[in-house]
CSV table of C-alpha atoms in Angstrom, one decimal:
chain,number,residue,atom,x,y,z
A,11,MET,CA,62.2,41.2,35.0
A,12,LYS,CA,62.7,39.2,38.2
A,13,VAL,CA,59.6,37.2,39.3
A,14,SER,CA,61.2,35.1,42.1
A,15,GLY,CA,64.6,34.4,43.7
A,16,ASN,CA,66.0,32.8,40.6
A,17,CYS,CA,63.3,33.1,37.9
A,18,TYR,CA,62.9,35.9,35.3
A,19,VAL,CA,60.8,36.8,32.3
A,20,VAL,CA,61.8,38.7,29.2
A,21,TYR,CA,58.7,40.6,28.0
A,22,GLY,CA,57.5,42.0,24.8
A,23,LEU,CA,59.6,40.3,22.1
A,24,SER,CA,58.3,40.9,18.6
A,25,ALA,CA,55.8,38.6,17.0
A,26,PRO,CA,53.1,39.0,14.3
A,27,PRO,CA,50.7,41.8,15.3
A,28,PRO,CA,49.0,42.1,17.7
A,29,TRP,CA,51.1,39.5,19.5
A,30,MET,CA,54.1,39.9,21.7
A,31,VAL,CA,55.9,36.8,23.0
A,32,ASN,CA,57.7,36.1,26.3
A,33,ALA,CA,60.8,34.2,27.2
A,34,GLY,CA,61.7,32.8,30.6
A,35,ILE,CA,65.0,32.4,32.5
A,36,ALA,CA,65.5,30.1,35.4
A,37,ALA,CA,69.0,30.3,36.8
A,38,GLY,CA,70.5,27.7,39.1
A,39,LYS,CA,74.0,27.6,40.5
A,40,GLU,CA,75.4,25.7,37.5
A,41,LYS,CA,72.9,26.0,34.6
A,42,THR,CA,70.5,28.6,33.3
A,43,LEU,CA,67.4,27.4,31.5
A,44,ILE,CA,65.9,29.6,28.8
A,45,VAL,CA,62.2,28.9,28.1
A,46,ASP,CA,61.4,29.8,24.5
A,47,CYS,CA,63.8,31.5,22.1
A,48,GLY,CA,61.9,34.3,20.5
A,49,MET,CA,60.7,34.6,16.9
A,50,ASN,CA,63.9,35.6,15.2
A,51,TYR,CA,67.7,35.7,15.4
A,52,LEU,CA,67.7,39.3,16.9
A,53,SER,CA,65.2,38.4,19.6
A,54,ALA,CA,67.3,35.4,20.6
A,55,LYS,CA,70.4,37.7,20.9
A,56,SER,CA,68.4,39.8,23.4
A,57,ILE,CA,67.3,36.7,25.4
A,58,TYR,CA,70.9,35.4,25.4
A,59,GLY,CA,72.2,38.7,26.7
A,60,TYR,CA,69.7,38.8,29.6
A,61,ALA,CA,70.5,35.1,30.5
A,62,LYS,CA,74.2,35.8,30.5
A,63,ALA,CA,73.7,38.9,32.7
A,64,VAL,CA,71.9,36.9,35.4
A,65,LYS,CA,74.6,34.2,35.9
A,66,PRO,CA,77.6,35.0,33.5
A,67,ASP,CA,79.4,31.7,34.3
A,68,ASN,CA,76.5,29.4,34.0
A,69,GLN,CA,76.0,26.8,31.2
A,70,LEU,CA,73.0,27.8,29.1
A,71,ILE,CA,70.4,25.4,27.9
A,72,ALA,CA,67.0,26.1,26.3
A,73,ILE,CA,63.6,24.6,25.8
A,74,ASN,CA,60.8,25.2,23.4
A,75,THR,CA,57.3,25.0,24.8
A,76,GLU,CA,55.7,24.5,21.3
A,77,PRO,CA,56.5,24.4,17.6
A,78,HIS,CA,55.2,27.8,16.5
A,79,PHE,CA,57.9,30.1,15.1
A,80,ASP,CA,57.2,32.9,17.6
A,81,HIS,CA,58.7,30.5,20.2
A,82,ILE,CA,61.3,28.7,18.1
A,83,GLY,CA,62.4,31.2,15.4
A,84,GLY,CA,65.4,32.2,17.6
A,85,ASN,CA,66.6,28.7,17.9
A,86,CYS,CA,69.1,29.3,15.1
A,87,PHE,CA,71.1,31.8,17.2
A,88,PHE,CA,71.3,29.5,20.2
A,89,ARG,CA,72.4,26.5,18.1
A,90,GLU,CA,75.0,28.8,16.5
A,91,MET,CA,76.2,29.4,20.0
A,92,GLY,CA,76.4,25.7,20.7
A,93,ILE,CA,73.5,25.7,23.2
A,94,ASP,CA,71.4,22.6,23.4
A,95,ILE,CA,67.6,23.1,22.9
A,96,TYR,CA,65.1,20.7,24.3
A,97,GLY,CA,61.7,20.3,22.7
A,98,HIS,CA,58.9,17.9,22.0
A,99,CYS,CA,60.0,14.9,19.9
A,100,ASP,CA,57.5,15.8,17.2
A,101,ILE,CA,58.7,19.3,16.5
A,102,ASN,CA,60.1,19.3,13.0
A,103,ARG,CA,59.6,22.6,11.2
A,104,SER,CA,60.9,23.1,7.6
A,105,GLU,CA,62.5,26.0,5.8
A,106,ASN,CA,59.4,26.1,3.5
A,107,GLU,CA,57.2,26.6,6.5
A,108,LEU,CA,59.4,29.5,7.7
A,109,THR,CA,59.3,31.0,4.2
A,110,GLU,CA,55.5,31.0,4.4
A,111,THR,CA,55.6,32.6,7.8
A,112,ILE,CA,57.8,35.4,6.5
A,113,LYS,CA,55.3,35.9,3.6
A,114,GLU,CA,52.5,36.2,6.1
A,115,TYR,CA,54.5,38.7,8.2
A,116,ASN,CA,54.9,40.8,5.1
A,117,LYS,CA,51.1,41.1,4.8
A,118,SER,CA,51.1,42.8,8.2
A,119,ILE,CA,53.1,45.7,6.9
A,120,SER,CA,50.4,48.2,6.0
A,121,ASP,CA,52.7,50.7,4.1
A,122,THR,CA,52.8,49.4,0.5
A,123,VAL,CA,56.2,50.9,-0.2
A,124,ARG,CA,57.7,49.1,2.8
A,125,SER,CA,55.9,45.9,1.9
A,126,LYS,CA,57.1,46.0,-1.7
A,127,GLU,CA,60.7,46.6,-0.4
A,128,ASN,CA,60.3,43.4,1.7
A,129,GLU,CA,61.2,45.0,5.0
A,130,GLU,CA,60.0,41.8,6.7
A,131,GLU,CA,63.5,40.5,5.7
A,132,VAL,CA,65.0,42.9,8.3
A,133,PHE,CA,62.8,41.3,11.0
A,134,PHE,CA,63.9,37.8,9.9
A,135,GLN,CA,67.5,38.6,9.1
A,136,ASN,CA,69.8,35.6,9.8
A,137,THR,CA,66.8,33.6,10.9
A,138,THR,CA,66.8,30.0,9.7
A,139,VAL,CA,65.0,26.9,11.0
A,140,ALA,CA,66.7,25.1,13.8
A,141,ASN,CA,64.6,22.4,15.5
A,142,PRO,CA,65.3,21.2,19.0
A,143,ASN,CA,68.3,19.0,19.1
A,144,ILE,CA,67.3,17.1,22.2
A,145,LYS,CA,63.9,15.4,21.7
A,146,ILE,CA,61.6,15.1,24.7
A,147,LYS,CA,59.7,11.8,24.8
A,148,SER,CA,58.5,11.9,28.4
A,149,GLU,CA,58.2,14.2,31.4
A,150,PHE,CA,61.4,14.8,33.3
A,151,ALA,CA,63.3,17.2,35.6
A,152,LEU,CA,66.3,19.3,34.8
A,153,ASP,CA,68.9,19.8,37.5
A,154,LEU,CA,70.0,23.4,37.3
A,155,GLY,CA,72.2,23.3,40.4
A,156,GLY,CA,70.4,23.9,43.7
A,157,PHE,CA,67.0,23.3,42.3
A,158,GLU,CA,65.1,21.5,39.6
A,159,ALA,CA,62.9,22.5,36.7
A,160,GLU,CA,60.1,20.0,35.9
A,161,VAL,CA,59.1,19.6,32.3
A,162,ILE,CA,55.5,18.6,31.9
A,163,TYR,CA,53.1,17.9,29.1
A,164,THR,CA,50.3,20.5,28.6
A,165,PRO,CA,48.9,19.9,25.2
A,166,GLY,CA,45.9,21.6,23.7
A,167,HIS,CA,47.0,24.8,21.9
A,168,THR,CA,49.1,22.3,20.0
A,169,LYS,CA,49.7,18.6,20.6
A,170,MET,CA,53.3,19.4,21.4
A,171,ASN,CA,52.9,22.0,24.1
A,172,LEU,CA,55.1,21.7,27.2
A,173,SER,CA,55.3,23.7,30.5
A,174,VAL,CA,58.2,24.2,32.9
A,175,PHE,CA,57.5,24.3,36.6
A,176,VAL,CA,60.1,25.3,39.1
A,177,PRO,CA,58.7,23.9,42.4
A,178,GLY,CA,61.3,25.5,44.7
A,179,GLU,CA,60.2,29.0,43.4
A,180,LYS,CA,56.5,28.1,42.6
A,181,VAL,CA,57.0,29.6,39.2
A,182,LEU,CA,55.4,28.0,36.1
A,183,TYR,CA,56.3,28.8,32.5
A,184,CYS,CA,53.4,27.5,30.4
A,185,GLY,CA,53.9,28.9,26.9
A,186,ASP,CA,50.6,29.4,25.1
A,187,THR,CA,48.6,27.0,27.3
A,188,MET,CA,47.8,30.3,29.0
A,189,VAL,CA,47.8,33.9,27.8
A,190,LYS,CA,46.9,37.1,29.7
A,191,GLY,CA,44.9,39.8,28.0
A,192,TYR,CA,44.7,37.9,24.7
A,193,THR,CA,42.1,35.5,23.6
A,194,PRO,CA,43.7,32.0,23.5
A,195,ASN,CA,44.7,30.9,20.1
A,196,LEU,CA,42.1,28.2,19.1
A,197,GLU,CA,42.6,28.6,15.4
A,198,GLU,CA,44.5,25.4,14.6
A,199,GLY,CA,43.0,22.9,17.0
A,200,SER,CA,40.2,20.4,17.0
A,201,ILE,CA,37.5,19.6,19.6
A,202,ASP,CA,39.7,16.8,20.9
A,203,ASP,CA,42.7,19.2,21.2
A,204,TRP,CA,40.6,21.7,23.2
A,205,ARG,CA,39.4,19.0,25.5
A,206,SER,CA,43.1,18.1,26.1
A,207,TRP,CA,43.6,21.8,26.8
A,208,LEU,CA,41.0,21.7,29.6
A,209,LEU,CA,42.9,18.8,31.1
A,210,SER,CA,46.2,20.8,30.9
A,211,LEU,CA,44.6,23.7,32.8
A,212,LYS,CA,43.8,21.2,35.5
A,213,ILE,CA,47.5,20.1,35.6
A,214,ILE,CA,48.5,23.7,35.9
A,215,GLU,CA,46.1,24.2,38.8
A,216,SER,CA,47.4,21.1,40.5
A,217,LYS,CA,50.9,22.6,40.7
A,218,LEU,CA,49.7,25.5,42.9
A,219,PRO,CA,52.0,28.0,41.3
A,220,ASP,CA,52.4,31.5,42.8
A,221,VAL,CA,53.5,32.9,39.5
A,222,ILE,CA,52.6,31.9,35.9
A,223,ILE,CA,54.5,33.2,33.0
A,224,PRO,CA,52.2,32.9,29.9
A,225,GLY,CA,53.4,32.7,26.4
A,226,HIS,CA,51.9,36.2,25.8
A,227,GLY,CA,50.9,39.0,28.1
A,228,ASP,CA,51.9,39.9,31.6
A,229,ALA,CA,52.8,37.6,34.5
A,230,ILE,CA,49.8,36.0,36.3
A,231,ILE,CA,50.3,36.3,40.0
A,232,GLY,CA,48.6,35.1,43.1
A,233,GLU,CA,44.8,35.7,43.2
A,234,GLU,CA,44.9,36.4,39.4
A,235,ILE,CA,45.7,32.8,38.7
A,236,PRO,CA,42.3,31.1,39.3
A,237,LYS,CA,40.6,34.0,37.6
A,238,GLU,CA,42.7,33.7,34.4
A,239,ILE,CA,42.4,29.9,34.4
A,240,SER,CA,38.6,30.3,34.6
A,241,ARG,CA,38.6,32.9,31.8
A,242,ILE,CA,40.6,30.6,29.5
A,243,ARG,CA,38.6,27.5,30.5
A,244,GLU,CA,35.3,29.3,29.7
A,245,LEU,CA,36.5,30.5,26.3
A,246,ILE,CA,37.6,27.0,25.4
A,247,ARG,CA,34.3,25.5,26.5
A,248,VAL,CA,32.3,28.0,24.5
A,249,ARG,CA,34.3,27.1,21.4
A,250,ILE,CA,33.8,23.4,22.0
A,251,ASP,CA,30.1,23.9,22.4
A,252,ALA,CA,29.9,26.0,19.2
A,253,GLU,CA,31.8,23.5,17.2
A,254,SER,CA,29.8,20.6,18.6
A,255,GLY,CA,26.6,22.3,17.6
A,256,ASN,CA,28.0,22.8,14.0
A,257,SER,CA,29.0,19.1,13.6
């Protein structure tokens, strides 16, 4: 779906229930940037097809906004295609971790016959671990030809979360720093992480985007933006207060 002159979103890619994950596409005159690569090899093929359809002659590059497999599982397809993938320098997932993720996915299959037949293997066919091959150690801008995409740190959900802001289009891809409709994933972090998350929300606000593409859920547009930031901020603050009271 087109969200601005040169920016797009691919909605509804499969992830563990009840999650669906998004991917972004920002197409310049020379390069097309793909933001997140889907959870598996087949999702990545879909993202690739959309990106090629937008600007068939462009060079493709990709970036991971975080280390979780719903955002990086499709890396293997893009690396197979010779496409460079940017990501935080600390992203270093292992095949053992992917194996555990696949086992967890099997548990979401309620039909015992399908579960015993390991039908999760269809979902993860050809999917292997491919970490980003270009390690990001500081914020920077990517020249896509005609406009730039700014890569900024927005930790909190994980210590490695990144966002991509296209100032010429006022579109911000923020991965799981924001979600729409879902409760933000606070399951892995600490109080310090969540405090960092609150600071990241301030960074997002400071960019004054017209459109935010979250990691999960629909685009957040115009007057929805301050409301969604407030919603997520309040949920994080409630969790911080609860954990502070328990410590």
